[in-house]
Amino acid sequence: MDDGPGSDHENHEDDDGGDPREIIADLTRITSPRGVQESYLARIGGIDQWICVRGQDLDNPIILFVHGGPASPLTPTLWQFQRPWEEYFTVVNYDQRGAGKTYRASDPESIAATIHIAQYVSDAIEIAESIVAKYGARKLVLLGHSWGTVIAFQAALARPDLFHAYLGIGQIINTRTNEELSFTYGLEQARQTNNAEAVQEMESIAPYPGETPVTRERIIIARKWPQYYGGLTAYRDDSSYYFYAPLLSPEYAPEDIDAIGEGNEFTLAKILPEFLDVDFTGVREFPIPVLMFMGRHDYTTPSAPTAAWLDAVEAPYKRGVWFENSAHMIPFEEPGKTLISLVTYVRPLTDPTDEVLTQP
């Protein structure tokens, strides 16, 4: 019988517990002979970008995960949720230009003029092509989360030949609609709970987004209270587990952690005008299978517009999966259902002969 936690094991009586980051690194280490675990710099879009690849079997389909933000890298949080995915998929994450370790890899001023949605889309396509070339992948799924759905959605439309399926989590259909729905939810909750501080702060920027310029300062207020009322993580008034995750990440050194906030501030100011103009409501046909994972309580990128869009779109295959106990952070909030949904609905799409392609 294995020794349980806290038992005395030989040669460990004087162990002080070790570095938590090293323990996590050891636990999540890929050891299977057909597996892959590597982080490397690749020249993408004229700059060096950090790519992280993990999976237990290179014969599995590959997910290219496009993170949110803008400039909120997912890599330093992977240890919290991704390891079970790696039994069924090889998962590729990358820090986008202006984000995290990629932000540190270039002089910010040298890339300032490149901070445009079209460039992010081009980067995602180039990374997908590089993954196919490097790993011989012919089964590639494109996954976007939050801001990453703006990039990934357009990449799928531009290069449907590269991808077997598209999956949106916290999908953005129309940014201004989302901002209005999120703000309205936060203000309604504040009034219902007699939260005078929240009401005062939110009314100070009303109507939101309105015709007044949407600044970073207004966004901070508009985000603060919907998130407090569970619009980021359901039933929680904060999401510290996510924001502090980099402190324990084996992938991130302290200077990389510092770069997260720096990159976010650097990027948001430049991309915001384009971000606010995002509108996919006119996309009525999608060229590849499309799936949406939707949090019932998501008031960061509200799910109602996504569900309406999915109902109307024509696609070879489409499916919406509702997560009843999630808001915006579905992989963290319902990790079990996320895994089951990926295996049940996404993985079979990489095999064009699979019966799942028959529309239910």
Coordinates of C-alpha atoms in Angstrom, one line a residue:
M1 CA 0.0 0.0 0.0
D2 CA 1.3 3.5 -0.9
D3 CA 2.2 5.8 1.9
G4 CA -0.3 8.6 2.3
P5 CA 0.3 12.4 2.6
G6 CA 2.2 13.2 5.8
S7 CA 3.6 9.7 6.3
D8 CA 7.3 9.2 7.0
H9 CA 8.9 7.8 3.9
E10 CA 12.5 6.7 3.8
N11 CA 15.1 9.5 3.2
H12 CA 12.4 12.2 3.6
E13 CA 12.2 12.6 7.4
D14 CA 14.1 16.0 7.2
D15 CA 12.5 17.2 4.0
D16 CA 11.2 20.8 4.4
G17 CA 8.6 20.3 1.7
G18 CA 10.6 21.8 -1.2
D19 CA 9.7 24.5 -3.6
P20 CA 6.0 24.4 -4.5
R21 CA 6.8 25.3 -8.1
E22 CA 9.2 22.3 -8.4
I23 CA 6.5 20.0 -6.9
I24 CA 4.0 21.2 -9.5
A25 CA 6.6 20.8 -12.2
D26 CA 7.2 17.3 -11.2
L27 CA 3.5 16.4 -10.9
T28 CA 2.7 17.8 -14.3
R29 CA 5.8 16.5 -16.1
I30 CA 5.1 14.5 -19.3
T31 CA 7.0 11.1 -19.0
S32 CA 5.3 9.0 -21.6
P33 CA 7.5 7.8 -24.5
R34 CA 5.3 9.3 -27.2
G35 CA 4.7 12.5 -25.2
V36 CA 5.9 16.1 -25.7
Q37 CA 6.7 18.8 -23.3
E38 CA 8.6 21.8 -24.6
S39 CA 8.6 25.6 -24.4
Y40 CA 10.5 27.5 -27.0
L41 CA 10.8 30.8 -28.8
A42 CA 9.6 30.9 -32.5
R43 CA 9.9 33.6 -35.0
I44 CA 6.3 34.5 -35.7
G45 CA 5.1 37.6 -37.5
G46 CA 8.6 39.1 -37.4
I47 CA 9.1 38.8 -33.7
D48 CA 10.0 36.1 -31.1
Q49 CA 7.0 34.5 -29.5
W50 CA 6.9 31.9 -26.7
I51 CA 5.2 28.6 -27.5
C52 CA 4.4 25.9 -25.0
V53 CA 3.5 22.4 -26.2
R54 CA 2.3 19.6 -23.9
G55 CA 0.7 16.2 -24.5
Q56 CA 1.1 12.5 -23.6
D57 CA 0.9 11.1 -27.1
L58 CA 1.7 12.9 -30.3
D59 CA -0.7 10.7 -32.2
N60 CA -3.5 12.6 -30.4
P61 CA -5.2 15.6 -32.1
I62 CA -3.7 19.0 -31.4
I63 CA -5.5 22.0 -29.9
L64 CA -4.1 25.4 -30.6
F65 CA -5.3 27.5 -27.7
V66 CA -5.6 31.3 -28.3
H67 CA -5.6 33.0 -24.9
G68 CA -7.7 36.0 -23.7
G69 CA -7.0 39.4 -22.4
P70 CA -6.0 41.3 -24.4
A71 CA -2.5 40.3 -23.2
S72 CA -3.6 37.9 -20.5
P73 CA -1.3 34.8 -21.1
L74 CA -2.8 31.5 -20.2
T75 CA 0.6 29.7 -19.9
P76 CA 1.2 30.5 -16.3
T77 CA -2.2 29.0 -15.3
L78 CA -2.0 25.8 -17.2
W79 CA -1.0 23.8 -14.1
Q80 CA -4.4 24.5 -12.6
F81 CA -6.5 22.7 -15.2
Q82 CA -4.8 21.4 -18.4
R83 CA -3.1 18.2 -17.3
P84 CA -6.1 16.0 -17.9
W85 CA -6.6 17.4 -21.4
E86 CA -3.1 16.2 -22.2
E87 CA -4.2 12.6 -22.1
Y88 CA -6.5 13.1 -25.1
F89 CA -4.9 16.1 -26.9
T90 CA -1.5 17.7 -27.5
V91 CA -2.2 21.3 -26.4
V92 CA -0.3 24.3 -27.8
N93 CA -0.4 27.6 -26.0
Y94 CA 1.5 30.7 -26.9
D95 CA 2.0 34.1 -25.3
Q96 CA 0.6 36.6 -27.9
R97 CA 2.6 39.6 -29.0
G98 CA 2.6 42.1 -26.2
A99 CA 1.7 39.4 -23.6
G100 CA 3.8 37.8 -20.9
K101 CA 7.0 36.2 -21.9
T102 CA 6.6 37.3 -25.5
Y103 CA 6.3 40.9 -24.3
R104 CA 9.7 40.5 -22.6
A105 CA 11.2 39.0 -25.7
S106 CA 11.0 42.3 -27.7
D107 CA 11.4 46.0 -27.2
P108 CA 7.8 47.1 -26.7
E109 CA 8.3 50.2 -28.8
S110 CA 9.5 48.1 -31.7
I111 CA 6.2 46.3 -31.8
A112 CA 3.9 49.1 -30.9
A113 CA 2.8 49.7 -34.5
T114 CA 2.0 46.1 -35.0
I115 CA -0.7 45.8 -32.3
H116 CA -3.6 45.3 -34.6
I117 CA -6.2 42.5 -34.7
A118 CA -5.2 41.6 -38.3
Q119 CA -1.7 41.0 -37.1
Y120 CA -2.8 38.8 -34.2
V121 CA -4.9 36.7 -36.7
S122 CA -1.9 36.4 -39.0
D123 CA 0.2 35.3 -36.0
A124 CA -2.3 32.6 -35.1
I125 CA -2.3 31.2 -38.6
E126 CA 1.5 31.3 -38.8
I127 CA 1.7 29.4 -35.5
A128 CA -0.8 26.8 -36.8
E129 CA 1.3 26.3 -39.9
S130 CA 4.5 26.0 -37.8
I131 CA 2.8 23.4 -35.6
V132 CA 1.7 21.3 -38.6
A133 CA 5.3 21.5 -40.0
K134 CA 7.0 20.7 -36.7
Y135 CA 4.7 17.8 -35.5
G136 CA 3.2 16.6 -38.8
A137 CA -0.2 17.5 -37.4
R138 CA -3.2 16.8 -39.6
K139 CA -5.7 17.0 -36.8
L140 CA -5.7 20.6 -35.6
V141 CA -8.5 22.1 -33.5
L142 CA -8.5 25.9 -33.0
L143 CA -9.7 27.1 -29.5
G144 CA -10.2 30.7 -28.5
H145 CA -11.1 32.0 -25.1
S146 CA -12.6 35.5 -24.5
W147 CA -10.4 38.1 -26.4
G148 CA -8.8 35.0 -28.0
T149 CA -12.1 34.2 -29.8
V150 CA -11.7 37.5 -31.7
I151 CA -8.4 36.2 -33.1
A152 CA -9.3 32.5 -33.5
F153 CA -12.7 33.1 -35.1
Q154 CA -11.2 35.2 -37.8
A155 CA -8.3 32.8 -38.3
A156 CA -10.8 29.9 -38.8
L157 CA -12.7 32.0 -41.4
A158 CA -9.5 32.9 -43.2
R159 CA -7.9 29.4 -43.3
P160 CA -10.5 26.7 -42.9
D161 CA -8.1 24.3 -44.6
L162 CA -5.8 24.4 -41.5
F163 CA -8.4 23.4 -38.9
H164 CA -10.7 20.5 -38.3
A165 CA -12.9 22.5 -35.9
Y166 CA -13.3 25.7 -34.1
L167 CA -14.2 26.0 -30.4
G168 CA -15.1 29.2 -28.7
I169 CA -15.1 29.6 -24.9
G170 CA -16.5 32.9 -23.7
Q171 CA -17.1 33.8 -27.4
I172 CA -17.3 37.4 -28.4
I173 CA -19.9 38.1 -31.0
N174 CA -20.3 41.9 -30.6
T175 CA -18.0 43.7 -28.1
R176 CA -20.3 46.7 -27.5
T177 CA -23.3 44.5 -26.9
N178 CA -21.3 42.5 -24.4
E179 CA -20.1 45.6 -22.6
E180 CA -23.7 46.9 -22.3
L181 CA -25.1 43.5 -21.1
S182 CA -22.2 43.2 -18.5
F183 CA -22.7 46.7 -17.2
T184 CA -26.4 46.3 -16.9
Y185 CA -26.0 43.1 -15.0
G186 CA -23.6 44.7 -12.5
L187 CA -25.7 47.7 -12.0
E188 CA -28.9 45.7 -11.5
Q189 CA -27.1 43.4 -8.9
A190 CA -25.8 46.4 -7.1
R191 CA -29.2 48.0 -6.8
Q192 CA -30.8 44.8 -5.7
T193 CA -28.3 44.3 -2.9
N194 CA -28.3 48.0 -1.9
N195 CA -24.6 48.3 -2.6
A196 CA -24.3 52.1 -2.6
E197 CA -20.6 52.1 -3.4
A198 CA -21.2 50.0 -6.5
V199 CA -24.2 52.0 -7.7
Q200 CA -22.3 55.3 -7.3
E201 CA -19.3 54.0 -9.2
M202 CA -21.3 52.5 -12.0
E203 CA -23.6 55.4 -12.4
S204 CA -20.6 57.7 -12.7
I205 CA -19.8 56.1 -16.1
A206 CA -23.4 55.6 -17.3
P207 CA -24.5 55.1 -19.9
Y208 CA -21.9 52.5 -20.7
P209 CA -20.4 52.1 -23.2
G210 CA -22.5 54.9 -24.6
E211 CA -21.1 57.6 -26.8
T212 CA -18.4 58.7 -24.3
P213 CA -14.9 57.3 -25.3
V214 CA -14.3 53.9 -23.6
T215 CA -11.1 54.4 -21.7
R216 CA -9.2 51.9 -19.6
E217 CA -10.4 53.7 -16.5
R218 CA -14.1 53.3 -17.5
I219 CA -13.5 49.6 -18.4
I220 CA -12.0 49.0 -14.9
I221 CA -15.1 50.3 -13.2
A222 CA -17.4 48.5 -15.7
R223 CA -15.7 45.2 -15.1
K224 CA -15.3 45.5 -11.3
W225 CA -18.8 45.1 -10.2
P226 CA -20.1 42.4 -12.7
Q227 CA -17.1 40.4 -11.7
Y228 CA -17.8 41.0 -8.0
Y229 CA -21.3 39.6 -8.6
G230 CA -20.0 36.4 -10.1
G231 CA -19.7 37.4 -13.8
L232 CA -16.1 36.2 -14.1
T233 CA -16.3 33.2 -11.8
A234 CA -19.8 32.0 -10.8
Y235 CA -20.8 32.4 -7.2
R236 CA -17.5 34.2 -6.3
D237 CA -16.8 37.8 -5.7
D238 CA -13.2 37.4 -6.8
S239 CA -11.0 35.1 -8.9
S240 CA -7.8 35.1 -6.9
Y241 CA -7.1 31.5 -7.9
Y242 CA -6.6 32.7 -11.5
F243 CA -4.8 36.0 -10.8
Y244 CA -2.3 34.5 -8.4
A245 CA -1.7 31.3 -10.4
P246 CA 1.5 32.6 -12.0
L247 CA 3.2 32.6 -8.6
L248 CA 3.2 28.8 -8.6
S249 CA 3.7 28.3 -12.3
P250 CA 6.7 26.2 -13.4
E251 CA 6.7 28.1 -16.7
Y252 CA 7.1 31.6 -15.3
A253 CA 10.0 33.3 -13.4
P254 CA 9.3 36.4 -11.3
E255 CA 10.3 38.7 -14.1
D256 CA 7.8 37.0 -16.4
I257 CA 5.1 37.5 -13.8
D258 CA 5.9 41.2 -13.7
A259 CA 5.5 41.3 -17.5
I260 CA 1.9 40.2 -17.4
G261 CA 0.6 43.5 -16.0
E262 CA 3.0 45.5 -18.1
G263 CA 2.0 43.8 -21.3
N264 CA -1.7 44.2 -20.5
E265 CA -1.4 47.9 -20.0
F266 CA 0.8 48.3 -23.1
T267 CA -1.5 46.3 -25.3
L268 CA -5.0 47.4 -24.2
A269 CA -4.5 51.1 -24.9
K270 CA -3.4 50.3 -28.5
I271 CA -5.9 47.6 -29.4
L272 CA -9.0 49.0 -27.6
P273 CA -10.5 51.0 -30.6
E274 CA -10.4 48.0 -32.8
F275 CA -11.6 45.7 -30.1
L276 CA -14.7 47.8 -29.5
D277 CA -15.6 47.6 -33.2
V278 CA -15.6 43.8 -33.3
D279 CA -18.9 42.6 -34.7
F280 CA -19.5 39.0 -36.0
T281 CA -23.3 39.2 -36.1
G282 CA -23.1 39.3 -39.9
V283 CA -21.3 36.0 -40.1
R284 CA -24.1 33.6 -41.2
E285 CA -22.0 30.8 -42.6
F286 CA -19.0 29.0 -40.9
P287 CA -16.8 26.8 -43.1
I288 CA -15.8 24.2 -40.5
P289 CA -17.5 22.5 -37.5
V290 CA -18.1 25.1 -34.8
L291 CA -18.7 24.6 -31.1
M292 CA -19.4 27.0 -28.2
F293 CA -18.9 26.3 -24.5
M294 CA -21.1 28.8 -22.7
G295 CA -21.1 29.7 -19.1
R296 CA -24.7 30.3 -17.8
H297 CA -23.5 33.1 -15.5
D298 CA -20.9 34.7 -17.8
Y299 CA -21.2 38.5 -17.6
T300 CA -17.7 39.1 -18.8
T301 CA -18.5 38.0 -22.4
P302 CA -22.2 37.3 -21.9
S303 CA -23.4 34.0 -23.4
A304 CA -26.9 35.1 -24.8
P305 CA -25.5 36.7 -28.0
T306 CA -23.3 33.6 -28.6
A307 CA -26.3 31.2 -28.2
A308 CA -28.4 33.4 -30.6
W309 CA -25.6 33.5 -33.2
L310 CA -25.0 29.7 -33.0
D311 CA -28.7 29.1 -33.5
A312 CA -28.7 31.1 -36.7
V313 CA -25.4 30.1 -38.3
E314 CA -25.0 27.6 -41.1
A315 CA -22.1 25.2 -40.6
P316 CA -21.0 21.6 -41.4
Y317 CA -21.6 20.8 -37.7
K318 CA -22.5 23.0 -34.8
R319 CA -23.0 22.4 -31.1
G320 CA -23.5 24.6 -28.0
V321 CA -22.7 23.2 -24.6
W322 CA -24.0 25.1 -21.5
F323 CA -22.1 25.1 -18.3
E324 CA -24.7 25.7 -15.6
N325 CA -22.2 26.4 -12.8
S326 CA -19.8 28.5 -14.7
A327 CA -19.4 32.1 -15.7
H328 CA -16.4 33.1 -17.8
M329 CA -13.7 30.8 -16.6
I330 CA -15.2 27.5 -17.7
P331 CA -12.0 25.3 -17.7
F332 CA -11.3 26.3 -14.1
E333 CA -14.9 26.3 -12.8
E334 CA -16.1 23.0 -14.3
P335 CA -12.9 21.1 -15.2
G336 CA -14.6 17.7 -15.2
K337 CA -17.4 18.7 -17.6
T338 CA -14.9 20.6 -19.7
L339 CA -12.8 17.5 -20.2
I340 CA -15.8 15.3 -20.9
S341 CA -17.1 17.8 -23.4
L342 CA -13.8 18.0 -25.2
V343 CA -13.5 14.2 -25.4
T344 CA -17.2 13.7 -26.3
Y345 CA -17.8 16.5 -28.8
V346 CA -14.4 17.9 -30.0
R347 CA -12.1 15.0 -30.3
P348 CA -14.3 12.9 -32.7
L349 CA -14.4 15.9 -35.1
T350 CA -10.8 15.3 -35.9
D351 CA -11.8 12.1 -37.6
P352 CA -14.0 13.0 -40.7
T353 CA -15.5 9.5 -40.8
D354 CA -16.8 9.7 -37.2
E355 CA -20.6 9.6 -36.8
V356 CA -20.5 12.7 -34.6
L357 CA -20.4 14.7 -37.9
T358 CA -24.0 13.8 -38.5
Q359 CA -25.9 16.8 -37.2
P360 CA -28.1 15.8 -34.2

